């Protein structure tokens, strides 16, 4: 960069910054305003640099720079070689596991004992081949497993439809059956006194009796004639109302 270009850069910078940054520092009183000013400053700086400061493409591969001394190029080549050896030295740690996967999938792939820049691409292709083979095998096994599970559920639902409809309904509604466990019970015995028991047989007997009579006592009345019928049924069976044919 020459003196003239630097002078041009400083003048343009002053005028540009003066034009774009008109706010006083005390006007920037929150984080949002500060971030906005910083973004504008960064953008302006990059634009000035690209407009005035000369740029030159630099080759990062110094080993191909013929302007370097032979000794420096040789030293650089040694550095690159050391880096490559260090980069590939972890291969020996993963090789045994890869061989196990190859044997499991019955693939005729031979992997080298060491990886070098010369066999790197071919080795990578073989690993990709192993990866895609395992991915395909996994998808096939998973699809078969899913199909078997669906078939077993269909068979189970059909079986429950005939033999265990409660289980089928619980399964369709995704509802877990709930149970009440009675391990002790307070009840009224035959003498009319309150009693307490933890006998499973008595508990089962009293529970059945309770639910059988929950809607009311059992109707033990014998029906012998029309007058002994409940009022709700008399209209249906009263012959005077002509609801019953004579031949009946």
Short mmCIF file of C-alpha atoms in Angstrom, two decimals:
data_model
loop_
_atom_site.label_atom_id
_atom_site.label_comp_id
_atom_site.label_asym_id
_atom_site.label_seq_id
_atom_site.Cartn_x
_atom_site.Cartn_y
_atom_site.Cartn_z
CA UNK A 1 0.00 0.00 0.00
CA UNK A 2 1.48 3.36 -1.06
CA UNK A 3 1.34 6.72 0.73
CA UNK A 4 -1.17 8.00 -1.79
CA UNK A 5 -3.55 5.09 -1.31
CA UNK A 6 -3.23 5.38 2.47
CA UNK A 7 -3.99 9.10 2.29
CA UNK A 8 -7.02 8.39 0.13
CA UNK A 9 -8.15 5.71 2.58
CA UNK A 10 -7.94 8.01 5.61
CA UNK A 11 -9.81 10.86 3.90
CA UNK A 12 -12.57 8.62 2.64
CA UNK A 13 -12.84 6.96 6.04
CA UNK A 14 -13.31 10.30 7.81
CA UNK A 15 -15.99 11.48 5.44
CA UNK A 16 -17.82 8.15 5.41
CA UNK A 17 -17.84 7.71 9.17
CA UNK A 18 -18.90 11.32 9.67
CA UNK A 19 -21.79 10.84 7.29
CA UNK A 20 -23.00 7.49 8.64
CA UNK A 21 -22.47 8.06 12.36
CA UNK A 22 -24.39 11.18 13.29
CA UNK A 23 -25.55 10.04 16.74
CA UNK A 24 -23.89 11.29 19.88
CA UNK A 25 -22.61 8.62 22.32
CA UNK A 26 -25.25 9.56 24.92
CA UNK A 27 -27.97 8.78 22.36
CA UNK A 28 -26.91 5.12 22.28
CA UNK A 29 -28.61 4.17 25.51
CA UNK A 30 -29.62 0.52 25.01
CA UNK A 31 -28.21 -2.76 23.79
CA UNK A 32 -30.19 -2.79 20.54
CA UNK A 33 -28.88 0.62 19.45
CA UNK A 34 -25.34 -0.37 20.38
CA UNK A 35 -25.52 -3.58 18.32
CA UNK A 36 -26.97 -1.69 15.37
CA UNK A 37 -24.15 0.88 15.49
CA UNK A 38 -21.54 -1.84 15.73
CA UNK A 39 -22.97 -3.69 12.68
CA UNK A 40 -22.91 -0.45 10.72
CA UNK A 41 -19.33 0.24 11.79
CA UNK A 42 -18.17 -3.23 10.77
CA UNK A 43 -19.94 -3.05 7.41
CA UNK A 44 -18.46 0.39 6.69
CA UNK A 45 -14.95 -0.75 7.56
CA UNK A 46 -15.18 -3.73 5.21
CA UNK A 47 -16.51 -1.57 2.36
CA UNK A 48 -13.66 0.92 2.75
CA UNK A 49 -11.12 -1.86 2.80
CA UNK A 50 -12.48 -3.45 -0.39
CA UNK A 51 -12.71 -0.11 -2.23
CA UNK A 52 -9.25 1.28 -1.49
CA UNK A 53 -6.83 -1.24 0.02
CA UNK A 54 -5.28 -3.41 -2.73
CA UNK A 55 -5.83 -7.15 -2.35
CA UNK A 56 -3.77 -10.08 -3.53
CA UNK A 57 -4.54 -13.79 -3.65
CA UNK A 58 -2.10 -15.79 -1.54
CA UNK A 59 -1.47 -19.48 -2.12
CA UNK A 60 -1.77 -21.30 1.20
CA UNK A 61 0.22 -24.26 -0.11
CA UNK A 62 3.72 -22.95 0.52
CA UNK A 63 5.26 -26.20 -0.68
CA UNK A 64 4.39 -25.23 -4.27
CA UNK A 65 5.82 -21.72 -3.94
CA UNK A 66 8.90 -21.81 -6.13
CA UNK A 67 10.09 -18.48 -4.70
CA UNK A 68 10.97 -20.17 -1.41
CA UNK A 69 14.43 -21.50 -0.83
CA UNK A 70 14.92 -25.21 -1.40
CA UNK A 71 15.66 -25.76 2.28
CA UNK A 72 12.39 -24.09 3.32
CA UNK A 73 10.38 -26.14 0.82
CA UNK A 74 11.94 -29.35 2.10
CA UNK A 75 11.20 -28.40 5.70
CA UNK A 76 7.59 -27.64 4.78
CA UNK A 77 7.23 -31.01 3.07
CA UNK A 78 8.46 -32.73 6.23
CA UNK A 79 5.88 -30.83 8.27
CA UNK A 80 3.09 -31.94 5.92
CA UNK A 81 4.27 -35.55 6.09
CA UNK A 82 4.35 -35.47 9.89
CA UNK A 83 0.81 -34.08 9.94
CA UNK A 84 -0.45 -36.82 7.64
CA UNK A 85 1.15 -39.55 9.75
CA UNK A 86 -0.39 -38.09 12.90
CA UNK A 87 -3.78 -37.73 11.22
CA UNK A 88 -3.95 -41.39 10.13
CA UNK A 89 -2.44 -42.99 13.23
CA UNK A 90 -5.90 -43.41 14.84
CA UNK A 91 -6.84 -45.89 12.09
CA UNK A 92 -5.34 -48.85 13.94
CA UNK A 93 -7.76 -48.24 16.82
CA UNK A 94 -10.88 -48.62 14.64
CA UNK A 95 -9.65 -51.39 12.33
CA UNK A 96 -10.52 -54.37 14.63
CA UNK A 97 -14.09 -53.13 15.07
CA UNK A 98 -14.50 -52.65 11.33
CA UNK A 99 -13.30 -56.20 10.70
CA UNK A 100 -15.93 -57.53 13.12
CA UNK A 101 -18.62 -55.63 11.21
CA UNK A 102 -17.33 -56.97 7.90
CA UNK A 103 -17.48 -60.57 9.16
CA UNK A 104 -20.96 -60.04 10.62
CA UNK A 105 -22.30 -58.69 7.31
CA UNK A 106 -20.34 -61.29 5.28
CA UNK A 107 -18.70 -58.68 3.05
CA UNK A 108 -15.59 -59.53 1.06
CA UNK A 109 -13.82 -56.25 1.77
CA UNK A 110 -10.12 -56.07 2.60
CA UNK A 111 -9.10 -53.02 4.61
CA UNK A 112 -5.45 -51.95 4.74
CA UNK A 113 -3.52 -52.15 8.00
CA UNK A 114 -2.47 -48.52 7.59
CA UNK A 115 -4.05 -45.55 5.83
CA UNK A 116 -1.87 -43.32 3.68
CA UNK A 117 -2.61 -40.48 1.29
CA UNK A 118 -2.34 -43.00 -1.56
CA UNK A 119 -5.03 -45.42 -0.34
CA UNK A 120 -7.18 -42.93 1.54
CA UNK A 121 -9.86 -42.53 -1.16
CA UNK A 122 -10.22 -46.26 -1.85
CA UNK A 123 -10.38 -47.05 1.88
CA UNK A 124 -13.06 -44.40 2.37
CA UNK A 125 -15.11 -45.91 -0.47
CA UNK A 126 -14.96 -49.35 1.14
CA UNK A 127 -16.11 -47.92 4.48
CA UNK A 128 -19.02 -46.19 2.75
CA UNK A 129 -19.89 -49.50 1.14
CA UNK A 130 -19.95 -51.16 4.56
CA UNK A 131 -22.06 -48.30 5.94
CA UNK A 132 -24.70 -48.51 3.21
CA UNK A 133 -24.85 -52.31 3.51
CA UNK A 134 -25.48 -52.08 7.26
CA UNK A 135 -28.03 -49.31 6.75
CA UNK A 136 -29.96 -51.42 4.23
CA UNK A 137 -29.80 -54.49 6.49
CA UNK A 138 -31.05 -52.46 9.44
CA UNK A 139 -34.01 -51.07 7.47
CA UNK A 140 -34.95 -54.55 6.22
CA UNK A 141 -34.78 -56.03 9.74
CA UNK A 142 -36.73 -53.12 11.21
CA UNK A 143 -39.48 -53.40 8.58
CA UNK A 144 -39.80 -57.14 9.23
CA UNK A 145 -39.95 -56.54 12.98
CA UNK A 146 -42.65 -53.90 12.50
CA UNK A 147 -44.67 -56.17 10.21
CA UNK A 148 -44.44 -59.06 12.70
CA UNK A 149 -45.59 -56.83 15.55
CA UNK A 150 -48.58 -55.60 13.54
CA UNK A 151 -49.53 -59.17 12.62
CA UNK A 152 -49.27 -60.32 16.24
CA UNK A 153 -51.49 -57.44 17.38
CA UNK A 154 -54.10 -58.25 14.72
CA UNK A 155 -54.15 -61.91 15.78
CA UNK A 156 -54.38 -60.91 19.43
CA UNK A 157 -57.28 -58.51 18.76
CA UNK A 158 -59.18 -61.15 16.79
CA UNK A 159 -58.65 -63.65 19.59
CA UNK A 160 -59.77 -61.13 22.20
CA UNK A 161 -62.87 -60.37 20.13
CA UNK A 162 -64.01 -63.94 20.72
CA UNK A 163 -62.63 -64.73 24.16
CA UNK A 164 -61.78 -61.50 26.01
CA UNK A 165 -63.73 -58.50 24.72
CA UNK A 166 -62.85 -56.39 27.76
CA UNK A 167 -59.17 -56.69 26.93
CA UNK A 168 -59.87 -55.83 23.29
CA UNK A 169 -61.79 -52.67 24.24
CA UNK A 170 -59.05 -51.62 26.66
CA UNK A 171 -56.47 -52.11 23.91
CA UNK A 172 -58.45 -50.14 21.30
CA UNK A 173 -59.06 -47.27 23.72
CA UNK A 174 -55.45 -47.45 24.93
CA UNK A 175 -56.82 -47.87 28.42
CA UNK A 176 -55.16 -49.81 31.21
CA UNK A 177 -57.50 -51.98 33.29
CA UNK A 178 -57.81 -50.89 36.89
CA UNK A 179 -58.44 -53.22 39.81
CA UNK A 180 -59.51 -52.72 43.40
CA UNK A 181 -57.74 -54.97 45.90
CA UNK A 182 -59.75 -55.59 49.07
CA UNK A 183 -57.54 -56.96 51.82
CA UNK A 184 -59.77 -55.88 54.72
CA UNK A 185 -63.48 -55.19 54.96
CA UNK A 186 -66.04 -53.76 57.37
CA UNK A 187 -69.53 -55.23 56.86
CA UNK A 188 -72.82 -56.06 58.60
CA UNK A 189 -73.04 -59.71 59.60
CA UNK A 190 -76.14 -61.92 59.82
CA UNK A 191 -76.88 -60.65 63.34
CA UNK A 192 -76.98 -57.03 62.11
CA UNK A 193 -73.76 -56.08 63.88
CA UNK A 194 -70.75 -54.36 62.27
CA UNK A 195 -67.87 -56.79 61.76
CA UNK A 196 -64.30 -56.46 60.49
CA UNK A 197 -62.38 -59.16 58.62
CA UNK A 198 -59.30 -59.78 56.52
CA UNK A 199 -60.35 -63.27 55.47
CA UNK A 200 -60.16 -63.39 51.62
CA UNK A 201 -63.09 -65.81 51.33
CA UNK A 202 -65.41 -63.70 53.49
CA UNK A 203 -64.28 -60.52 51.67
CA UNK A 204 -65.09 -62.08 48.27
CA UNK A 205 -68.48 -63.34 49.47
CA UNK A 206 -69.51 -59.99 50.98
CA UNK A 207 -68.26 -58.05 47.92
CA UNK A 208 -70.37 -60.20 45.59
CA UNK A 209 -73.38 -59.77 47.86
CA UNK A 210 -72.88 -55.99 47.92
CA UNK A 211 -72.74 -55.55 44.14
CA UNK A 212 -75.64 -57.96 43.54
CA UNK A 213 -77.89 -55.92 45.84
CA UNK A 214 -76.50 -52.47 45.01
CA UNK A 215 -79.59 -51.51 42.96
CA UNK A 216 -81.90 -52.70 45.75
CA UNK A 217 -82.95 -55.94 47.45
CA UNK A 218 -83.77 -58.89 45.19
CA UNK A 219 -87.42 -59.29 44.22
CA UNK A 220 -88.51 -62.53 45.86
CA UNK A 221 -92.25 -61.90 45.41
CA UNK A 222 -94.02 -64.62 43.47
CA UNK A 223 -96.34 -63.54 40.65
CA UNK A 224 -99.55 -65.56 40.87
CA UNK A 225 -102.19 -63.31 39.30
CA UNK A 226 -102.68 -59.95 37.61
CA UNK A 227 -102.99 -58.09 40.89
CA UNK A 228 -99.59 -59.31 42.06
CA UNK A 229 -97.86 -57.73 39.03
CA UNK A 230 -96.13 -54.37 39.46
CA UNK A 231 -98.26 -51.46 38.26
CA UNK A 232 -95.93 -50.80 35.28
CA UNK A 233 -96.68 -54.26 33.87
CA UNK A 234 -100.41 -54.46 34.58
CA UNK A 235 -101.37 -52.40 31.51
CA UNK A 236 -99.48 -54.80 29.27
CA UNK A 237 -101.10 -57.94 30.61
CA UNK A 238 -104.62 -56.69 31.51
CA UNK A 239 -107.02 -58.52 29.11
CA UNK A 240 -109.67 -55.85 29.58
CA UNK A 241 -107.44 -53.40 27.71
CA UNK A 242 -107.34 -55.77 24.72
CA UNK A 243 -103.56 -55.89 24.67
CA UNK A 244 -103.62 -59.70 24.76
CA UNK A 245 -105.41 -61.75 22.16
CA UNK A 246 -107.83 -64.42 23.34
CA UNK A 247 -105.84 -67.22 21.75
CA UNK A 248 -102.85 -66.23 23.90
#
